[in-house]
Amino acid sequence: MKIKKYLFPIITFFLSFGCALFVAIKVFPNNPFTGTKEEKTAASKFKDGDLIFQTSESKQCEAVRIATHSEFSHCGIIYDINGKWFVFEAVQPVKLTPLEDWIKHGKDSKYLVKRLKDDNALSPQVLQKMKDYSQQFDGKEYDAYFEWTDNRIYCSELIWKIYKNAAGIELSKLRELKDFNLQDPRVQKILKERYGNAIPLEEKVVAPSDLADSNLLKTVVDTY
């Protein structure tokens, strides 16, 4: 008899809970406990430490694309910070930018995501080391002169140094400024504005295209 006495309230409770959960999912599909199918799919596209590339439309970025024979002129590292996606990027100043905002800044909101072919290279410990190392650059000035120092820093230099110095991975060989296509009038104009007649042709340089073309990386998302 005692079993029958408690059986009805138990069944009623579970039925009520089930109905409430169903209504919550239908009426509040974006609640943080369930999320939408689209949200989960989008999140699964990215991993901590991925590299992301886009086409920017400033005159300097146009010159970068011409000099490097590439459509990519800006890049950053995707970081998972407390469950949210950010891009750590060297702009003015160096900062974390919400991933969705970062994508909107590119031409036609198109982007390319690259990832190490060796998925085991970035362990949780290595990723934390990368994030810790990144903090020294947060808030630094953007380097419009592309100098190979840590005083100021540009986008592909930021990525290269984080991977090299925090993860021990050299994504590409460094080049010199003179290795790029500097003859185009649009490139010459930017160089003249930056350096006058003293162009540092032997300055160490890494371009977004050097990283995008790295044989250590594979493409995981390409919206171009």
Coordinates of C-alpha atoms in Angstrom, one line a residue:
M1 CA 0.0 0.0 0.0
K2 CA 2.8 2.4 0.8
I3 CA 4.3 1.9 -2.7
K4 CA 0.9 2.7 -4.3
K5 CA 0.7 5.8 -2.0
Y6 CA 3.9 7.3 -3.3
L7 CA 3.7 6.0 -6.9
F8 CA 1.1 8.6 -8.1
P9 CA 3.0 11.7 -6.9
I10 CA 6.3 10.3 -8.4
I11 CA 4.7 9.7 -11.8
T12 CA 3.0 13.2 -11.6
F13 CA 6.3 14.8 -10.8
F14 CA 8.2 13.3 -13.8
L15 CA 5.4 14.0 -16.2
S16 CA 5.3 17.7 -15.1
F17 CA 9.0 18.0 -15.3
G18 CA 9.1 16.5 -18.8
C19 CA 6.4 18.9 -20.0
A20 CA 8.2 21.9 -18.5
L21 CA 11.4 20.9 -20.1
F22 CA 9.7 20.5 -23.5
V23 CA 8.1 23.9 -23.2
A24 CA 11.4 25.5 -22.2
I25 CA 13.2 24.1 -25.2
K26 CA 10.5 25.2 -27.6
V27 CA 9.9 28.7 -26.1
F28 CA 13.5 29.4 -25.0
P29 CA 15.7 27.6 -27.6
N30 CA 18.7 29.7 -26.9
N31 CA 19.0 29.0 -23.2
P32 CA 22.6 28.3 -22.1
F33 CA 21.8 24.8 -21.1
T34 CA 20.6 23.5 -24.4
G35 CA 21.7 25.9 -27.1
T36 CA 20.6 25.5 -30.7
K37 CA 21.8 22.9 -33.1
E38 CA 23.3 25.7 -35.2
E39 CA 25.2 27.1 -32.2
K40 CA 26.7 23.7 -31.4
T41 CA 27.6 23.1 -35.1
A42 CA 29.3 26.5 -35.4
A43 CA 31.3 26.0 -32.2
S44 CA 32.5 22.6 -33.3
K45 CA 34.2 24.2 -36.4
F46 CA 36.9 25.8 -34.2
K47 CA 39.6 24.6 -31.8
D48 CA 41.7 26.4 -29.3
G49 CA 44.9 27.6 -31.1
D50 CA 43.4 27.6 -34.7
L51 CA 44.7 30.3 -37.0
I52 CA 42.2 32.5 -38.9
F53 CA 42.8 34.6 -42.0
Q54 CA 40.8 37.3 -43.8
T55 CA 41.0 40.0 -46.4
S56 CA 41.2 43.6 -45.1
E57 CA 40.6 46.6 -47.3
S58 CA 42.9 49.3 -46.1
K59 CA 45.6 50.7 -48.5
Q60 CA 48.3 49.0 -46.4
C61 CA 46.5 45.7 -46.5
E62 CA 46.1 46.1 -50.3
A63 CA 49.9 46.6 -50.5
V64 CA 50.4 43.5 -48.4
R65 CA 48.3 41.4 -50.7
I66 CA 50.1 42.7 -53.8
A67 CA 53.6 42.2 -52.2
T68 CA 52.8 38.7 -51.1
H69 CA 50.7 37.6 -54.1
S70 CA 47.9 36.5 -51.7
E71 CA 44.4 37.4 -50.8
F72 CA 45.1 37.3 -47.1
S73 CA 46.2 40.5 -45.4
H74 CA 45.3 39.9 -41.8
C75 CA 45.3 37.0 -39.4
G76 CA 45.0 36.0 -35.7
I77 CA 44.8 33.1 -33.2
I78 CA 41.5 31.7 -32.1
Y79 CA 41.3 31.3 -28.3
D80 CA 38.7 29.7 -26.2
I81 CA 38.3 32.1 -23.2
N82 CA 35.9 30.9 -20.6
G83 CA 33.8 29.0 -23.2
K84 CA 33.7 31.9 -25.7
W85 CA 35.6 32.3 -28.9
F86 CA 38.0 35.2 -29.4
V87 CA 40.6 36.1 -31.9
F88 CA 43.9 37.4 -30.5
E89 CA 45.1 39.9 -33.1
A90 CA 47.6 42.6 -33.7
V91 CA 45.7 45.7 -34.6
Q92 CA 45.8 49.1 -32.8
P93 CA 46.3 48.0 -30.1
V94 CA 46.9 44.2 -29.8
K95 CA 43.8 42.8 -28.3
L96 CA 41.3 40.0 -28.0
T97 CA 38.3 40.4 -30.3
P98 CA 35.1 38.4 -30.2
L99 CA 35.2 35.9 -33.1
E100 CA 31.9 37.0 -34.7
D101 CA 33.1 40.7 -34.6
W102 CA 36.4 39.7 -36.1
I103 CA 34.8 37.9 -39.0
K104 CA 32.6 40.9 -39.8
H105 CA 35.7 43.1 -40.2
G106 CA 36.9 41.2 -43.2
K107 CA 35.9 41.7 -46.8
D108 CA 32.4 40.1 -47.4
S109 CA 32.9 38.5 -43.9
K110 CA 34.9 35.7 -45.6
Y111 CA 37.6 33.8 -43.7
L112 CA 39.9 30.8 -43.7
V113 CA 40.7 28.7 -40.6
K114 CA 43.9 26.6 -40.5
R115 CA 44.9 24.0 -37.9
L116 CA 48.1 22.0 -37.2
K117 CA 48.1 18.7 -39.0
D118 CA 49.4 17.1 -35.8
D119 CA 46.3 17.5 -33.6
N120 CA 48.2 16.3 -30.5
A121 CA 50.8 19.1 -30.7
L122 CA 48.7 21.6 -28.7
S123 CA 48.0 19.9 -25.4
P124 CA 46.1 21.8 -22.8
Q125 CA 49.4 22.6 -21.1
V126 CA 50.9 24.0 -24.3
L127 CA 47.8 26.0 -25.1
Q128 CA 47.9 27.5 -21.6
K129 CA 51.5 28.4 -22.1
M130 CA 50.6 30.1 -25.4
K131 CA 47.9 32.1 -23.7
D132 CA 50.2 33.1 -20.8
Y133 CA 52.9 34.1 -23.3
S134 CA 50.3 36.1 -25.3
Q135 CA 49.6 38.3 -22.4
Q136 CA 52.9 40.2 -22.8
F137 CA 51.7 41.5 -26.1
D138 CA 48.2 42.5 -25.0
G139 CA 47.7 46.3 -25.4
K140 CA 51.0 46.8 -27.4
E141 CA 51.1 49.2 -30.3
Y142 CA 50.6 47.8 -33.8
D143 CA 53.8 47.8 -35.8
A144 CA 53.2 49.6 -39.2
Y145 CA 57.0 49.4 -39.9
F146 CA 57.2 45.6 -39.7
E147 CA 60.2 45.6 -37.4
W148 CA 61.3 42.3 -35.9
T149 CA 61.2 43.4 -32.3
D150 CA 58.8 43.0 -29.5
N151 CA 58.4 46.8 -28.9
R152 CA 55.5 46.8 -31.4
I153 CA 54.1 43.9 -33.3
Y154 CA 52.1 43.1 -36.5
C155 CA 49.6 40.3 -37.0
S156 CA 51.6 37.5 -38.6
E157 CA 54.6 38.3 -36.4
L158 CA 52.4 37.9 -33.3
I159 CA 51.2 34.4 -34.4
W160 CA 54.7 33.3 -35.5
K161 CA 56.2 34.3 -32.2
I162 CA 53.5 32.7 -30.0
Y163 CA 53.8 29.4 -31.8
K164 CA 57.6 29.5 -31.9
N165 CA 58.3 30.7 -28.4
A166 CA 55.4 29.2 -26.4
A167 CA 54.7 26.0 -28.3
G168 CA 58.2 25.4 -29.9
I169 CA 56.7 25.2 -33.4
E170 CA 58.1 27.2 -36.3
L171 CA 55.2 27.6 -38.6
S172 CA 57.3 29.0 -41.5
K173 CA 60.8 30.2 -42.3
L174 CA 61.4 33.9 -41.9
R175 CA 62.0 36.0 -45.0
E176 CA 63.5 39.4 -45.7
L177 CA 61.5 42.4 -46.9
K178 CA 63.4 42.3 -50.2
D179 CA 62.0 38.8 -50.9
F180 CA 58.5 40.2 -51.6
N181 CA 57.1 42.0 -54.6
L182 CA 58.1 45.6 -53.9
Q183 CA 57.9 46.9 -57.5
D184 CA 54.2 47.5 -57.8
P185 CA 53.4 51.3 -57.6
R186 CA 50.9 50.7 -54.8
V187 CA 53.5 48.9 -52.7
Q188 CA 56.1 51.6 -53.5
K189 CA 53.7 54.3 -52.3
I190 CA 53.3 52.6 -48.9
L191 CA 57.0 52.0 -48.6
K192 CA 57.8 55.6 -49.4
E193 CA 55.3 56.8 -46.8
R194 CA 56.7 54.4 -44.1
Y195 CA 60.5 54.6 -44.7
G196 CA 61.3 57.4 -47.1
N197 CA 64.4 56.4 -49.0
A198 CA 65.7 54.1 -46.2
I199 CA 63.7 50.9 -46.9
P200 CA 65.0 48.1 -44.6
L201 CA 65.3 45.5 -47.3
E202 CA 67.0 43.0 -45.0
E203 CA 64.5 43.2 -42.1
K204 CA 63.2 39.8 -41.0
V205 CA 59.6 39.4 -42.1
V206 CA 56.7 36.9 -41.9
A207 CA 53.6 37.5 -44.0
P208 CA 50.1 36.2 -43.4
S209 CA 50.5 34.2 -46.7
D210 CA 53.6 32.5 -45.2
L211 CA 51.5 31.2 -42.4
A212 CA 48.6 30.3 -44.6
D213 CA 50.9 28.3 -46.9
S214 CA 52.6 26.5 -44.0
N215 CA 53.0 22.8 -44.7
L216 CA 52.4 22.2 -41.0
L217 CA 48.8 23.3 -41.3
K218 CA 45.6 22.0 -42.8
T219 CA 42.4 23.9 -43.8
V220 CA 39.4 23.3 -41.6
V221 CA 37.1 26.1 -42.7
D222 CA 37.2 28.1 -46.0
T223 CA 34.4 30.5 -46.8
Y224 CA 36.1 32.1 -49.8

